[in-house]
Protein backbone atom coordinates (compact mmCIF):
# COMPACT_ATOMS: atom_id res chain seq x y z
CA UNK A 1 0.00 0.00 0.00
CA UNK A 2 2.82 2.42 0.82
CA UNK A 3 4.32 1.81 -2.60
CA UNK A 4 1.05 2.69 -4.30
CA UNK A 5 0.77 5.92 -2.31
CA UNK A 6 4.34 6.85 -3.22
CA UNK A 7 3.66 6.12 -6.90
CA UNK A 8 0.56 8.32 -6.83
CA UNK A 9 2.47 11.12 -5.13
CA UNK A 10 5.20 10.83 -7.74
CA UNK A 11 2.58 11.57 -10.40
CA UNK A 12 1.43 14.77 -8.75
CA UNK A 13 1.65 17.93 -10.80
CA UNK A 14 1.38 21.20 -8.90
CA UNK A 15 -0.38 23.49 -11.35
CA UNK A 16 0.34 27.20 -11.17
CA UNK A 17 -2.41 29.44 -9.79
CA UNK A 18 -4.82 30.44 -12.52
CA UNK A 19 -3.86 27.63 -14.92
CA UNK A 20 -7.33 26.04 -14.92
CA UNK A 21 -8.92 29.46 -15.40
CA UNK A 22 -6.59 30.15 -18.36
CA UNK A 23 -7.57 26.85 -19.98
CA UNK A 24 -11.26 27.68 -19.53
CA UNK A 25 -10.86 31.26 -20.79
CA UNK A 26 -9.17 30.00 -23.98
CA UNK A 27 -11.55 27.05 -24.46
CA UNK A 28 -8.68 24.56 -24.16
CA UNK A 29 -8.74 20.91 -23.17
CA UNK A 30 -5.70 19.62 -21.26
CA UNK A 31 -4.99 15.90 -21.09
CA UNK A 32 -2.83 15.51 -18.00
CA UNK A 33 -0.12 12.87 -18.44
CA UNK A 34 -1.00 10.54 -15.56
CA UNK A 35 1.74 8.04 -16.29
CA UNK A 36 5.52 8.22 -16.69
CA UNK A 37 6.08 10.22 -13.50
CA UNK A 38 5.50 13.71 -14.90
CA UNK A 39 6.16 16.45 -12.36
CA UNK A 40 6.20 20.19 -12.57
CA UNK A 41 9.70 21.55 -13.01
CA UNK A 42 11.65 24.75 -12.49
CA UNK A 43 12.04 27.38 -15.22
CA UNK A 44 14.99 29.72 -15.26
CA UNK A 45 13.69 33.25 -14.63
CA UNK A 46 15.92 34.49 -17.48
CA UNK A 47 14.02 32.40 -20.06
CA UNK A 48 13.16 34.40 -23.17
CA UNK A 49 9.70 32.76 -23.12
CA UNK A 50 8.30 32.19 -19.64
CA UNK A 51 5.82 29.36 -19.91
CA UNK A 52 2.57 28.85 -18.04
CA UNK A 53 3.42 25.24 -17.21
CA UNK A 54 6.62 23.18 -17.26
CA UNK A 55 6.63 19.39 -16.78
CA UNK A 56 9.34 16.78 -16.87
CA UNK A 57 9.43 12.99 -16.97
CA UNK A 58 12.73 11.24 -16.21
CA UNK A 59 11.10 7.99 -17.36
CA UNK A 60 10.23 9.33 -20.83
CA UNK A 61 13.28 11.62 -20.93
CA UNK A 62 11.06 14.48 -22.02
CA UNK A 63 10.36 17.98 -20.77
CA UNK A 64 7.19 19.76 -21.89
CA UNK A 65 6.41 23.46 -21.51
CA UNK A 66 3.20 25.30 -22.40
CA UNK A 67 2.75 28.96 -23.21
CA UNK A 68 -0.84 30.13 -23.70
CA UNK A 69 -1.51 33.56 -25.22
CA UNK A 70 -5.22 34.42 -24.95
CA UNK A 71 -6.87 36.26 -27.84
CA UNK A 72 -7.73 39.75 -26.59
CA UNK A 73 -9.99 41.92 -28.76
CA UNK A 74 -8.33 45.08 -27.46
CA UNK A 75 -4.77 43.86 -28.21
CA UNK A 76 -4.01 43.24 -31.87
CA UNK A 77 -0.68 41.54 -30.97
CA UNK A 78 -2.62 38.60 -29.53
CA UNK A 79 -4.54 38.16 -32.80
CA UNK A 80 -1.54 37.32 -34.99
CA UNK A 81 -0.58 33.68 -34.28
CA UNK A 82 2.04 33.56 -37.05
CA UNK A 83 3.81 36.59 -35.56
CA UNK A 84 3.56 35.20 -32.01
CA UNK A 85 4.99 31.88 -33.21
CA UNK A 86 7.81 33.44 -35.20
CA UNK A 87 8.82 35.77 -32.34
CA UNK A 88 8.92 32.86 -29.88
CA UNK A 89 10.90 30.75 -32.33
CA UNK A 90 13.51 33.44 -32.92
CA UNK A 91 13.76 34.04 -29.16
CA UNK A 92 14.41 30.39 -28.24
CA UNK A 93 16.06 28.67 -31.24
CA UNK A 94 19.73 28.66 -32.18
CA UNK A 95 19.90 29.65 -35.83
CA UNK A 96 23.33 29.55 -37.40
CA UNK A 97 25.10 27.63 -40.16
CA UNK A 98 25.47 24.53 -37.98
CA UNK A 99 21.97 24.58 -36.44
CA UNK A 100 19.07 24.87 -38.80
CA UNK A 101 15.38 25.26 -38.00
CA UNK A 102 12.94 23.04 -39.84
CA UNK A 103 9.19 23.49 -39.85
CA UNK A 104 6.00 22.05 -41.25
CA UNK A 105 2.45 23.32 -41.39
CA UNK A 106 -0.28 20.79 -40.78
CA UNK A 107 -3.24 20.99 -43.14
CA UNK A 108 -6.26 22.90 -41.88
CA UNK A 109 -8.18 19.64 -41.81
CA UNK A 110 -5.53 17.91 -39.68
CA UNK A 111 -5.24 20.94 -37.37
CA UNK A 112 -9.00 20.86 -36.81
CA UNK A 113 -9.21 17.09 -36.46
CA UNK A 114 -6.26 16.58 -34.10
CA UNK A 115 -6.29 19.80 -32.09
CA UNK A 116 -9.58 21.63 -32.76
CA UNK A 117 -7.38 24.45 -34.11
CA UNK A 118 -7.51 26.73 -37.14
CA UNK A 119 -3.73 26.51 -37.50
CA UNK A 120 -1.04 24.04 -36.42
CA UNK A 121 2.67 24.51 -37.09
CA UNK A 122 5.54 22.33 -35.94
CA UNK A 123 9.21 23.30 -35.73
CA UNK A 124 12.34 21.33 -34.85
CA UNK A 125 15.47 23.12 -33.64
CA UNK A 126 18.31 23.33 -31.15
CA UNK A 127 17.21 25.52 -28.24
CA UNK A 128 19.34 28.40 -27.01
CA UNK A 129 21.17 27.43 -23.78
CA UNK A 130 19.30 30.14 -21.84
CA UNK A 131 16.02 28.39 -22.73
CA UNK A 132 17.01 24.74 -22.24
CA UNK A 133 20.02 22.47 -21.81
CA UNK A 134 18.46 19.77 -23.97
CA UNK A 135 20.04 19.38 -27.41
CA UNK A 136 16.70 19.26 -29.29
CA UNK A 137 13.30 20.91 -29.19
CA UNK A 138 10.05 20.44 -31.06
CA UNK A 139 7.69 23.39 -30.86
CA UNK A 140 4.02 22.91 -31.66
CA UNK A 141 2.07 26.12 -32.30
CA UNK A 142 -1.72 25.95 -32.25
CA UNK A 143 -4.15 28.81 -32.85
CA UNK A 144 -7.87 29.34 -32.96
CA UNK A 145 -9.37 32.71 -33.89
CA UNK A 146 -11.07 34.40 -30.98
CA UNK A 147 -9.56 31.94 -28.48
CA UNK A 148 -5.75 31.73 -28.16
CA UNK A 149 -2.35 30.83 -29.52
CA UNK A 150 -0.72 27.91 -27.71
CA UNK A 151 2.99 27.10 -27.88
CA UNK A 152 4.06 23.65 -26.70
CA UNK A 153 7.79 23.00 -26.34
CA UNK A 154 9.05 19.41 -26.19
CA UNK A 155 12.68 19.09 -25.07
CA UNK A 156 14.51 15.82 -25.64
CA UNK A 157 17.87 14.13 -26.22
CA UNK A 158 16.94 11.20 -28.46
CA UNK A 159 15.40 12.09 -31.83
CA UNK A 160 13.69 8.68 -31.88
CA UNK A 161 12.02 9.15 -28.48
CA UNK A 162 8.53 7.58 -28.90
CA UNK A 163 7.10 9.93 -26.25
CA UNK A 164 7.40 12.78 -28.76
CA UNK A 165 4.52 11.37 -30.78
CA UNK A 166 2.67 9.90 -27.81
CA UNK A 167 2.56 13.29 -26.03
CA UNK A 168 1.82 15.41 -29.11
CA UNK A 169 -1.89 15.84 -28.38
CA UNK A 170 -1.72 16.82 -24.69
CA UNK A 171 -3.60 20.04 -25.36
CA UNK A 172 -6.12 21.21 -27.90
CA UNK A 173 -9.13 23.43 -28.36
CA UNK A 174 -12.53 22.19 -27.26
CA UNK A 175 -14.09 20.55 -30.31
CA UNK A 176 -17.60 20.80 -28.86
CA UNK A 177 -17.73 24.60 -29.26
CA UNK A 178 -17.14 26.89 -32.20
PDB file of C-alpha atoms in Angstrom:
ATOM      1  CA  UNK A   1       0.000   0.000   0.000  1.00  0.00           C
ATOM      2  CA  UNK A   2       2.818   2.420   0.822  1.00  0.00           C
ATOM      3  CA  UNK A   3       4.324   1.805  -2.603  1.00  0.00           C
ATOM      4  CA  UNK A   4       1.046   2.690  -4.298  1.00  0.00           C
ATOM      5  CA  UNK A   5       0.767   5.925  -2.312  1.00  0.00           C
ATOM      6  CA  UNK A   6       4.340   6.851  -3.216  1.00  0.00           C
ATOM      7  CA  UNK A   7       3.662   6.117  -6.896  1.00  0.00           C
ATOM      8  CA  UNK A   8       0.565   8.322  -6.830  1.00  0.00           C
ATOM      9  CA  UNK A   9       2.469  11.120  -5.127  1.00  0.00           C
ATOM     10  CA  UNK A  10       5.203  10.834  -7.741  1.00  0.00           C
ATOM     11  CA  UNK A  11       2.576  11.566 -10.402  1.00  0.00           C
ATOM     12  CA  UNK A  12       1.434  14.767  -8.747  1.00  0.00           C
ATOM     13  CA  UNK A  13       1.646  17.927 -10.795  1.00  0.00           C
ATOM     14  CA  UNK A  14       1.376  21.199  -8.895  1.00  0.00           C
ATOM     15  CA  UNK A  15      -0.378  23.486 -11.355  1.00  0.00           C
ATOM     16  CA  UNK A  16       0.342  27.201 -11.173  1.00  0.00           C
ATOM     17  CA  UNK A  17      -2.407  29.439  -9.787  1.00  0.00           C
ATOM     18  CA  UNK A  18      -4.822  30.443 -12.524  1.00  0.00           C
ATOM     19  CA  UNK A  19      -3.857  27.634 -14.920  1.00  0.00           C
ATOM     20  CA  UNK A  20      -7.328  26.039 -14.920  1.00  0.00           C
ATOM     21  CA  UNK A  21      -8.920  29.460 -15.401  1.00  0.00           C
ATOM     22  CA  UNK A  22      -6.590  30.154 -18.357  1.00  0.00           C
ATOM     23  CA  UNK A  23      -7.575  26.853 -19.983  1.00  0.00           C
ATOM     24  CA  UNK A  24     -11.256  27.678 -19.528  1.00  0.00           C
ATOM     25  CA  UNK A  25     -10.860  31.258 -20.791  1.00  0.00           C
ATOM     26  CA  UNK A  26      -9.171  30.003 -23.977  1.00  0.00           C
ATOM     27  CA  UNK A  27     -11.554  27.048 -24.464  1.00  0.00           C
ATOM     28  CA  UNK A  28      -8.677  24.563 -24.163  1.00  0.00           C
ATOM     29  CA  UNK A  29      -8.745  20.913 -23.174  1.00  0.00           C
ATOM     30  CA  UNK A  30      -5.699  19.615 -21.261  1.00  0.00           C
ATOM     31  CA  UNK A  31      -4.987  15.898 -21.092  1.00  0.00           C
ATOM     32  CA  UNK A  32      -2.829  15.506 -18.001  1.00  0.00           C
ATOM     33  CA  UNK A  33      -0.123  12.867 -18.436  1.00  0.00           C
ATOM     34  CA  UNK A  34      -1.004  10.539 -15.561  1.00  0.00           C
ATOM     35  CA  UNK A  35       1.745   8.041 -16.292  1.00  0.00           C
ATOM     36  CA  UNK A  36       5.520   8.224 -16.687  1.00  0.00           C
ATOM     37  CA  UNK A  37       6.078  10.223 -13.496  1.00  0.00           C
ATOM     38  CA  UNK A  38       5.500  13.710 -14.898  1.00  0.00           C
ATOM     39  CA  UNK A  39       6.159  16.446 -12.360  1.00  0.00           C
ATOM     40  CA  UNK A  40       6.197  20.192 -12.569  1.00  0.00           C
ATOM     41  CA  UNK A  41       9.699  21.546 -13.011  1.00  0.00           C
ATOM     42  CA  UNK A  42      11.646  24.746 -12.487  1.00  0.00           C
ATOM     43  CA  UNK A  43      12.039  27.377 -15.217  1.00  0.00           C
ATOM     44  CA  UNK A  44      14.992  29.725 -15.256  1.00  0.00           C
ATOM     45  CA  UNK A  45      13.688  33.250 -14.633  1.00  0.00           C
ATOM     46  CA  UNK A  46      15.920  34.486 -17.480  1.00  0.00           C
ATOM     47  CA  UNK A  47      14.015  32.401 -20.055  1.00  0.00           C
ATOM     48  CA  UNK A  48      13.163  34.398 -23.167  1.00  0.00           C
ATOM     49  CA  UNK A  49       9.704  32.757 -23.123  1.00  0.00           C
ATOM     50  CA  UNK A  50       8.302  32.188 -19.644  1.00  0.00           C
ATOM     51  CA  UNK A  51       5.815  29.361 -19.912  1.00  0.00           C
ATOM     52  CA  UNK A  52       2.565  28.850 -18.044  1.00  0.00           C
ATOM     53  CA  UNK A  53       3.420  25.238 -17.212  1.00  0.00           C
ATOM     54  CA  UNK A  54       6.618  23.180 -17.255  1.00  0.00           C
ATOM     55  CA  UNK A  55       6.629  19.394 -16.775  1.00  0.00           C
ATOM     56  CA  UNK A  56       9.342  16.777 -16.868  1.00  0.00           C
ATOM     57  CA  UNK A  57       9.434  12.993 -16.974  1.00  0.00           C
ATOM     58  CA  UNK A  58      12.729  11.237 -16.212  1.00  0.00           C
ATOM     59  CA  UNK A  59      11.103   7.991 -17.360  1.00  0.00           C
ATOM     60  CA  UNK A  60      10.226   9.330 -20.826  1.00  0.00           C
ATOM     61  CA  UNK A  61      13.277  11.616 -20.927  1.00  0.00           C
ATOM     62  CA  UNK A  62      11.063  14.478 -22.022  1.00  0.00           C
ATOM     63  CA  UNK A  63      10.356  17.981 -20.768  1.00  0.00           C
ATOM     64  CA  UNK A  64       7.194  19.757 -21.891  1.00  0.00           C
ATOM     65  CA  UNK A  65       6.406  23.456 -21.508  1.00  0.00           C
ATOM     66  CA  UNK A  66       3.202  25.297 -22.397  1.00  0.00           C
ATOM     67  CA  UNK A  67       2.752  28.963 -23.205  1.00  0.00           C
ATOM     68  CA  UNK A  68      -0.838  30.128 -23.700  1.00  0.00           C
ATOM     69  CA  UNK A  69      -1.512  33.558 -25.216  1.00  0.00           C
ATOM     70  CA  UNK A  70      -5.221  34.416 -24.947  1.00  0.00           C
ATOM     71  CA  UNK A  71      -6.870  36.256 -27.842  1.00  0.00           C
ATOM     72  CA  UNK A  72      -7.733  39.749 -26.589  1.00  0.00           C
ATOM     73  CA  UNK A  73      -9.986  41.918 -28.764  1.00  0.00           C
ATOM     74  CA  UNK A  74      -8.330  45.084 -27.458  1.00  0.00           C
ATOM     75  CA  UNK A  75      -4.769  43.861 -28.205  1.00  0.00           C
ATOM     76  CA  UNK A  76      -4.006  43.238 -31.874  1.00  0.00           C
ATOM     77  CA  UNK A  77      -0.681  41.543 -30.973  1.00  0.00           C
ATOM     78  CA  UNK A  78      -2.617  38.601 -29.532  1.00  0.00           C
ATOM     79  CA  UNK A  79      -4.542  38.164 -32.798  1.00  0.00           C
ATOM     80  CA  UNK A  80      -1.545  37.316 -34.994  1.00  0.00           C
ATOM     81  CA  UNK A  81      -0.579  33.678 -34.276  1.00  0.00           C
ATOM     82  CA  UNK A  82       2.038  33.565 -37.045  1.00  0.00           C
ATOM     83  CA  UNK A  83       3.809  36.595 -35.564  1.00  0.00           C
ATOM     84  CA  UNK A  84       3.559  35.201 -32.011  1.00  0.00           C
ATOM     85  CA  UNK A  85       4.987  31.876 -33.207  1.00  0.00           C
ATOM     86  CA  UNK A  86       7.813  33.444 -35.197  1.00  0.00           C
ATOM     87  CA  UNK A  87       8.816  35.766 -32.340  1.00  0.00           C
ATOM     88  CA  UNK A  88       8.921  32.857 -29.880  1.00  0.00           C
ATOM     89  CA  UNK A  89      10.899  30.751 -32.333  1.00  0.00           C
ATOM     90  CA  UNK A  90      13.515  33.440 -32.920  1.00  0.00           C
ATOM     91  CA  UNK A  91      13.759  34.037 -29.158  1.00  0.00           C
ATOM     92  CA  UNK A  92      14.412  30.393 -28.240  1.00  0.00           C
ATOM     93  CA  UNK A  93      16.064  28.675 -31.238  1.00  0.00           C
ATOM     94  CA  UNK A  94      19.732  28.665 -32.178  1.00  0.00           C
ATOM     95  CA  UNK A  95      19.901  29.648 -35.831  1.00  0.00           C
ATOM     96  CA  UNK A  96      23.333  29.553 -37.399  1.00  0.00           C
ATOM     97  CA  UNK A  97      25.099  27.625 -40.160  1.00  0.00           C
ATOM     98  CA  UNK A  98      25.472  24.529 -37.981  1.00  0.00           C
ATOM     99  CA  UNK A  99      21.973  24.579 -36.437  1.00  0.00           C
ATOM    100  CA  UNK A 100      19.068  24.867 -38.796  1.00  0.00           C
ATOM    101  CA  UNK A 101      15.381  25.265 -38.003  1.00  0.00           C
ATOM    102  CA  UNK A 102      12.936  23.037 -39.845  1.00  0.00           C
ATOM    103  CA  UNK A 103       9.195  23.489 -39.855  1.00  0.00           C
ATOM    104  CA  UNK A 104       5.998  22.055 -41.248  1.00  0.00           C
ATOM    105  CA  UNK A 105       2.449  23.323 -41.387  1.00  0.00           C
ATOM    106  CA  UNK A 106      -0.285  20.792 -40.778  1.00  0.00           C
ATOM    107  CA  UNK A 107      -3.237  20.986 -43.140  1.00  0.00           C
ATOM    108  CA  UNK A 108      -6.261  22.899 -41.877  1.00  0.00           C
ATOM    109  CA  UNK A 109      -8.179  19.637 -41.812  1.00  0.00           C
ATOM    110  CA  UNK A 110      -5.528  17.906 -39.682  1.00  0.00           C
ATOM    111  CA  UNK A 111      -5.240  20.942 -37.374  1.00  0.00           C
ATOM    112  CA  UNK A 112      -9.002  20.856 -36.809  1.00  0.00           C
ATOM    113  CA  UNK A 113      -9.214  17.088 -36.460  1.00  0.00           C
ATOM    114  CA  UNK A 114      -6.263  16.583 -34.097  1.00  0.00           C
ATOM    115  CA  UNK A 115      -6.291  19.803 -32.089  1.00  0.00           C
ATOM    116  CA  UNK A 116      -9.578  21.626 -32.762  1.00  0.00           C
ATOM    117  CA  UNK A 117      -7.376  24.447 -34.109  1.00  0.00           C
ATOM    118  CA  UNK A 118      -7.512  26.729 -37.139  1.00  0.00           C
ATOM    119  CA  UNK A 119      -3.728  26.507 -37.499  1.00  0.00           C
ATOM    120  CA  UNK A 120      -1.041  24.037 -36.421  1.00  0.00           C
ATOM    121  CA  UNK A 121       2.666  24.513 -37.085  1.00  0.00           C
ATOM    122  CA  UNK A 122       5.542  22.328 -35.939  1.00  0.00           C
ATOM    123  CA  UNK A 123       9.211  23.304 -35.735  1.00  0.00           C
ATOM    124  CA  UNK A 124      12.344  21.334 -34.852  1.00  0.00           C
ATOM    125  CA  UNK A 125      15.471  23.121 -33.640  1.00  0.00           C
ATOM    126  CA  UNK A 126      18.309  23.327 -31.153  1.00  0.00           C
ATOM    127  CA  UNK A 127      17.208  25.525 -28.235  1.00  0.00           C
ATOM    128  CA  UNK A 128      19.344  28.398 -27.009  1.00  0.00           C
ATOM    129  CA  UNK A 129      21.166  27.431 -23.778  1.00  0.00           C
ATOM    130  CA  UNK A 130      19.305  30.137 -21.838  1.00  0.00           C
ATOM    131  CA  UNK A 131      16.022  28.387 -22.731  1.00  0.00           C
ATOM    132  CA  UNK A 132      17.013  24.738 -22.243  1.00  0.00           C
ATOM    133  CA  UNK A 133      20.022  22.471 -21.808  1.00  0.00           C
ATOM    134  CA  UNK A 134      18.457  19.767 -23.966  1.00  0.00           C
ATOM    135  CA  UNK A 135      20.036  19.377 -27.407  1.00  0.00           C
ATOM    136  CA  UNK A 136      16.702  19.261 -29.289  1.00  0.00           C
ATOM    137  CA  UNK A 137      13.302  20.909 -29.189  1.00  0.00           C
ATOM    138  CA  UNK A 138      10.054  20.439 -31.062  1.00  0.00           C
ATOM    139  CA  UNK A 139       7.691  23.388 -30.857  1.00  0.00           C
ATOM    140  CA  UNK A 140       4.018  22.909 -31.663  1.00  0.00           C
ATOM    141  CA  UNK A 141       2.073  26.117 -32.298  1.00  0.00           C
ATOM    142  CA  UNK A 142      -1.725  25.948 -32.253  1.00  0.00           C
ATOM    143  CA  UNK A 143      -4.146  28.807 -32.847  1.00  0.00           C
ATOM    144  CA  UNK A 144      -7.868  29.338 -32.962  1.00  0.00           C
ATOM    145  CA  UNK A 145      -9.368  32.706 -33.888  1.00  0.00           C
ATOM    146  CA  UNK A 146     -11.068  34.401 -30.983  1.00  0.00           C
ATOM    147  CA  UNK A 147      -9.555  31.937 -28.478  1.00  0.00           C
ATOM    148  CA  UNK A 148      -5.748  31.734 -28.161  1.00  0.00           C
ATOM    149  CA  UNK A 149      -2.355  30.831 -29.517  1.00  0.00           C
ATOM    150  CA  UNK A 150      -0.716  27.905 -27.714  1.00  0.00           C
ATOM    151  CA  UNK A 151       2.985  27.098 -27.879  1.00  0.00           C
ATOM    152  CA  UNK A 152       4.057  23.654 -26.700  1.00  0.00           C
ATOM    153  CA  UNK A 153       7.787  23.001 -26.343  1.00  0.00           C
ATOM    154  CA  UNK A 154       9.045  19.407 -26.187  1.00  0.00           C
ATOM    155  CA  UNK A 155      12.682  19.095 -25.073  1.00  0.00           C
ATOM    156  CA  UNK A 156      14.510  15.822 -25.644  1.00  0.00           C
ATOM    157  CA  UNK A 157      17.872  14.127 -26.222  1.00  0.00           C
ATOM    158  CA  UNK A 158      16.935  11.195 -28.462  1.00  0.00           C
ATOM    159  CA  UNK A 159      15.404  12.090 -31.833  1.00  0.00           C
ATOM    160  CA  UNK A 160      13.689   8.684 -31.875  1.00  0.00           C
ATOM    161  CA  UNK A 161      12.016   9.147 -28.482  1.00  0.00           C
ATOM    162  CA  UNK A 162       8.528   7.581 -28.897  1.00  0.00           C
ATOM    163  CA  UNK A 163       7.100   9.932 -26.251  1.00  0.00           C
ATOM    164  CA  UNK A 164       7.397  12.783 -28.761  1.00  0.00           C
ATOM    165  CA  UNK A 165       4.521  11.370 -30.776  1.00  0.00           C
ATOM    166  CA  UNK A 166       2.672   9.903 -27.812  1.00  0.00           C
ATOM    167  CA  UNK A 167       2.559  13.288 -26.031  1.00  0.00           C
ATOM    168  CA  UNK A 168       1.817  15.412 -29.108  1.00  0.00           C
ATOM    169  CA  UNK A 169      -1.893  15.842 -28.379  1.00  0.00           C
ATOM    170  CA  UNK A 170      -1.723  16.820 -24.691  1.00  0.00           C
ATOM    171  CA  UNK A 171      -3.600  20.041 -25.361  1.00  0.00           C
ATOM    172  CA  UNK A 172      -6.117  21.211 -27.903  1.00  0.00           C
ATOM    173  CA  UNK A 173      -9.129  23.427 -28.359  1.00  0.00           C
ATOM    174  CA  UNK A 174     -12.525  22.192 -27.264  1.00  0.00           C
ATOM    175  CA  UNK A 175     -14.091  20.548 -30.305  1.00  0.00           C
ATOM    176  CA  UNK A 176     -17.599  20.804 -28.863  1.00  0.00           C
ATOM    177  CA  UNK A 177     -17.727  24.599 -29.256  1.00  0.00           C
ATOM    178  CA  UNK A 178     -17.135  26.886 -32.200  1.00  0.00           C
TER     179      UNK A 178
END
